[in-house]
Every structure is written in structure tokens, then in C-alpha cells.
Short mmCIF file of C-alpha atoms in Angstrom, two decimals:
data_model
loop_
_atom_site.label_atom_id
_atom_site.label_comp_id
_atom_site.label_asym_id
_atom_site.label_seq_id
_atom_site.Cartn_x
_atom_site.Cartn_y
_atom_site.Cartn_z
CA MET A 1 113.83 102.83 30.01
CA PRO A 2 113.44 104.54 33.42
CA LYS A 3 112.28 102.27 36.21
CA LEU A 4 108.50 102.45 36.40
CA SER A 5 106.14 101.17 39.03
CA PRO A 6 104.25 97.98 38.18
CA GLU A 7 101.05 100.04 38.08
CA MET A 8 102.49 102.47 35.52
CA THR A 9 103.97 99.65 33.44
CA ASN A 10 100.61 97.86 33.35
CA ALA A 11 98.80 101.10 32.54
CA ARG A 12 101.04 101.73 29.53
CA ARG A 13 100.66 98.14 28.34
CA ASP A 14 96.90 98.48 28.64
CA GLU A 15 96.99 101.76 26.72
CA ILE A 16 98.88 100.11 23.85
CA ILE A 17 96.52 97.14 23.83
CA ALA A 18 93.45 99.40 23.84
CA ALA A 19 94.82 101.42 20.89
CA CYS A 20 95.49 98.22 18.95
CA GLU A 21 91.96 96.95 19.60
CA THR A 22 90.44 100.25 18.47
CA LEU A 23 92.38 100.18 15.22
CA TYR A 24 91.62 96.50 14.64
CA GLU A 25 87.93 97.34 14.45
CA ARG A 26 88.52 99.25 11.20
CA MET A 27 91.86 98.02 9.86
CA GLY A 28 93.10 94.66 8.71
CA PHE A 29 95.86 92.88 10.60
CA LYS A 30 98.35 93.34 7.75
CA ASP A 31 97.78 97.09 7.56
CA LEU A 32 98.05 97.66 11.29
CA THR A 33 101.55 98.82 12.30
CA LEU A 34 103.29 99.86 15.51
CA LYS A 35 103.66 103.34 14.00
CA GLU A 36 99.90 103.55 13.56
CA ILE A 37 99.25 102.20 17.05
CA ALA A 38 101.62 104.78 18.57
CA LYS A 39 99.48 107.59 17.12
CA TYR A 40 96.63 106.52 19.39
CA THR A 41 98.70 106.39 22.57
CA SER A 42 100.71 108.84 24.66
CA LEU A 43 103.86 106.89 23.77
CA SER A 44 106.26 107.20 20.87
CA ARG A 45 106.86 104.24 18.58
CA PRO A 46 110.34 103.62 20.10
CA SER A 47 108.75 103.62 23.56
CA ILE A 48 106.29 100.92 22.54
CA TYR A 49 109.25 98.59 21.94
CA ASN A 50 109.88 98.68 25.68
CA TYR A 51 106.62 96.76 26.11
CA PHE A 52 106.06 94.90 22.84
CA GLU A 53 108.64 94.11 20.17
CA THR A 54 106.06 93.34 17.47
CA LYS A 55 102.40 93.95 16.76
CA GLU A 56 101.95 90.19 17.02
CA GLU A 57 102.93 90.39 20.70
CA ILE A 58 100.19 92.96 21.25
CA PHE A 59 97.61 90.71 19.66
CA LEU A 60 98.89 87.79 21.70
CA ALA A 61 98.38 89.92 24.83
CA ILE A 62 94.78 90.65 23.77
CA LEU A 63 94.14 86.96 23.21
CA GLN A 64 95.80 86.06 26.53
CA ARG A 65 93.53 88.50 28.37
CA GLU A 66 90.45 87.11 26.63
CA TYR A 67 91.35 83.52 27.47
CA TRP A 68 91.79 84.37 31.16
CA SER A 69 88.41 86.13 31.10
CA TRP A 70 86.81 83.05 29.51
CA VAL A 71 88.39 80.86 32.20
CA GLU A 72 86.81 83.06 34.87
CA ALA A 73 83.40 82.77 33.21
CA LEU A 74 83.65 78.98 32.94
CA ASN A 75 84.79 78.65 36.55
CA ARG A 76 81.83 80.73 37.73
CA GLU A 77 79.46 78.37 35.94
CA ILE A 78 81.19 75.35 37.48
CA GLU A 79 80.98 76.79 41.01
CA GLU A 80 77.44 78.11 40.75
CA ASN A 81 75.80 74.95 39.40
CA ASP A 82 75.37 71.55 41.04
CA ALA A 83 74.15 69.77 37.90
CA MET A 84 73.85 70.35 34.17
CA THR A 85 72.35 68.41 31.29
CA ASN A 86 74.42 67.99 28.14
CA ASP A 87 72.28 70.67 26.51
CA LYS A 88 73.09 73.05 29.35
CA VAL A 89 76.81 72.28 29.10
CA ALA A 90 76.63 73.07 25.38
CA GLU A 91 74.79 76.30 26.13
CA VAL A 92 77.34 77.38 28.74
CA ILE A 93 80.32 76.69 26.49
CA ALA A 94 78.72 78.44 23.50
CA ARG A 95 77.55 81.45 25.50
CA THR A 96 80.76 82.06 27.41
CA LEU A 97 82.87 81.68 24.27
CA CYS A 98 80.67 84.05 22.27
CA ASP A 99 80.93 86.60 25.07
CA HIS A 100 84.58 86.85 23.97
CA PRO A 101 84.34 87.59 20.24
CA GLN A 102 87.96 88.73 20.01
CA ILE A 103 89.01 85.12 20.57
CA LEU A 104 87.06 83.99 17.53
CA LYS A 105 88.27 86.83 15.31
CA ILE A 106 91.95 86.73 16.22
CA VAL A 107 92.50 82.96 16.24
CA SER A 108 90.81 82.54 12.87
CA MET A 109 92.75 85.29 11.13
CA ASN A 110 96.21 85.68 12.62
CA HIS A 111 97.03 83.05 15.21
CA TYR A 112 99.96 81.38 13.47
CA ASP A 113 101.69 84.69 12.72
CA MET A 114 101.20 85.89 16.28
CA GLU A 115 102.97 82.90 17.76
CA ALA A 116 105.71 82.85 15.12
CA ASN A 117 106.55 86.54 15.60
CA SER A 118 106.49 86.74 19.40
CA ARG A 119 109.32 86.25 21.84
CA GLU A 120 109.39 82.90 23.60
CA GLU A 121 108.70 84.43 27.02
CA ARG A 122 105.58 86.13 25.63
CA LEU A 123 104.50 82.88 24.05
CA ILE A 124 104.93 81.01 27.34
CA GLU A 125 102.73 83.52 29.15
CA PHE A 126 100.10 83.17 26.45
CA LYS A 127 100.22 79.37 26.57
CA LYS A 128 99.48 79.54 30.30
CA SER A 129 96.17 81.26 29.57
CA TYR A 130 95.41 78.80 26.77
CA GLY A 131 96.23 75.86 29.02
CA ALA A 132 94.00 77.26 31.74
CA THR A 133 91.13 77.40 29.24
CA LEU A 134 91.64 73.75 28.34
CA LYS A 135 91.60 72.84 32.03
CA ALA A 136 88.47 74.89 32.70
CA VAL A 137 86.53 73.17 29.90
CA ASP A 138 87.83 69.81 31.15
CA ARG A 139 86.64 70.67 34.69
CA LEU A 140 83.20 71.52 33.30
CA LEU A 141 83.00 68.17 31.50
CA THR A 142 84.36 66.25 34.50
CA LYS A 143 81.77 67.71 36.87
CA PHE A 144 78.68 67.62 34.68
CA CYS A 145 79.28 64.92 32.05
CA ARG A 146 80.14 62.04 34.33
CA ASP A 147 79.69 59.37 31.69
CA MET A 148 82.69 60.75 29.83
CA THR A 149 86.01 59.02 30.42
CA ALA A 150 89.34 60.86 30.50
CA GLN A 151 89.87 59.73 26.91
CA ASP A 152 86.44 61.04 25.94
CA ARG A 153 87.24 64.42 27.45
CA GLN A 154 90.60 64.58 25.69
CA ALA A 155 88.93 63.74 22.38
CA PHE A 156 86.41 66.52 23.04
CA LEU A 157 89.15 69.08 23.69
CA TYR A 158 91.12 68.07 20.60
CA SER A 159 88.00 68.42 18.47
CA PHE A 160 86.49 71.54 20.03
CA PHE A 161 89.50 73.85 20.21
CA PRO A 162 90.55 73.41 16.56
CA PHE A 163 86.88 74.00 15.66
CA ILE A 164 87.09 77.46 17.28
CA TYR A 165 89.62 78.55 14.66
CA GLY A 166 87.06 78.27 11.87
CA ILE A 167 83.99 79.90 13.43
CA TYR A 168 84.64 83.55 12.58
CA PRO A 169 84.86 83.27 8.76
CA TYR A 170 81.57 81.35 8.69
CA THR A 171 79.69 83.84 10.84
CA VAL A 172 81.07 87.21 9.69
CA VAL A 173 80.49 87.51 5.96
CA THR A 174 80.82 90.71 3.92
CA GLU A 175 78.39 91.79 1.24
CA LYS A 176 81.09 91.18 -1.37
CA GLN A 177 81.52 87.62 -0.13
CA LYS A 178 77.76 87.06 -0.24
CA ARG A 179 77.59 88.31 -3.84
CA ALA A 180 80.50 86.07 -4.80
CA MET A 181 78.76 83.07 -3.25
CA GLU A 182 75.60 83.87 -5.19
CA GLN A 183 77.48 84.26 -8.48
CA ALA A 184 79.35 81.00 -7.82
CA ILE A 185 75.99 79.35 -7.03
CA VAL A 186 77.17 78.25 -3.60
CA PRO A 187 74.29 78.16 -1.10
CA TYR A 188 74.93 80.10 2.09
CA VAL A 189 72.83 79.84 5.23
CA TYR A 190 73.67 82.22 8.05
CA TYR A 191 74.36 80.80 11.50
CA SER A 192 75.57 82.82 14.45
CA ALA A 193 78.74 81.89 16.32
CA TYR A 194 76.53 80.77 19.18
CA ASP A 195 74.42 78.54 16.90
CA LEU A 196 77.46 76.83 15.39
CA THR A 197 79.19 76.34 18.73
CA TYR A 198 76.10 75.07 20.52
CA GLN A 199 75.24 72.54 17.82
CA PHE A 200 78.84 71.34 17.53
CA VAL A 201 79.25 70.85 21.27
CA LYS A 202 75.92 68.98 21.43
CA LYS A 203 77.16 66.58 18.75
CA LEU A 204 80.46 66.05 20.57
CA LEU A 205 78.62 65.27 23.80
CA GLY A 206 76.33 62.81 22.05
#
């Protein structure tokens, strides 16, 4: 590949990521291919391999970007507030997470495959964004929930982040799924992602 400027390299990566996101709005993860993604970019499929070896790496890049954006939102809340009640902490976590719906969708549907089918260097870069998110939530709890010990905060993180993986399927339900629930006589009550997250965080905080 010819030597490109960092700006051009980033622009092409962003173009590939944007095409993937556009297609993901109307296609399932399994049906989405690099060949299909290439059709929505100015690059050929072989050229895409210069930036991403698999579609999973593209999704990992989307998730990495969203985690960094969530970190920024959490850090703004930490810096702009001198005090928060537990209810306010729950509201901030729920609101800032739900402002990043791609996190909820991608981690619930395809997270394991993304990590398994990405190069180690890509995975390391992603884990940095994930780790920064853990630290940002921990900073929020440390500043505003002063009754929590370090062990309490760790327990919170190890309960809250796995919880995120299950939010999307409970809050985005198709008509076919609703009909199946009715026929199976399984009661279904709709809650938004914000509702579920807020109530769960409140319970974790006591």
C-alpha cells in the first residue's frame, strides 16, 4: 500500500466504519460482508484489507470509538458536578450509556465473535477504551458515592458491565417476537434501555 498521510489513513478508516454502520442498520451481522461494505466506500475490497482484516475488526473499531465517547461524557459529568445523590449517579450512568446505543446493540449480539476474529493488536487497542470506561465509572463512584469501599466499587463494576450485554434484547423486540411471546403465554412488559439501566444501578448503589 502506498504511504499515506495519517489524515488520509484515518479518513479511509472512518469511511469504512461509516459504511459498516450504515449497512448494520438494515442487515444482520452474519449477512454483512467486507464485499458488501466495499460497495459503499470509494475503496475496493482488497484495499479494505489494508485497514481491517475482518468485519469483526471494523465492529471492534466502532465499539472502541463509542467507549471513548462514553468516557468523555462520564468525565464531563465528574468535572462539572461537585456532588451527586445516588439517584443522580444512576441517572448519569443510564443517560450517558443510552446516548451510545451502538454499545448496547453490538455487545449483546456479536461481542465474542468480534474479539475472537480480530488481530491481537486491534484487541489491545479496543481493551484500552474498555479499560478507560471502567476507570471512568470507578472515578464517578469514588467521587460521589463516598460510602463505597474499593471492594464495593469493584463489585459494582463486575455486576454492571456484564449487565450491559443483556440490555438490547430486552428493549428492542420485533413484532414477531411479541407474537411468539403472546402465543407462548409469556408476559412481556416494555422497559426502555434507560429504565432498565437506571433501576439496576439504583439497586447496586443501595
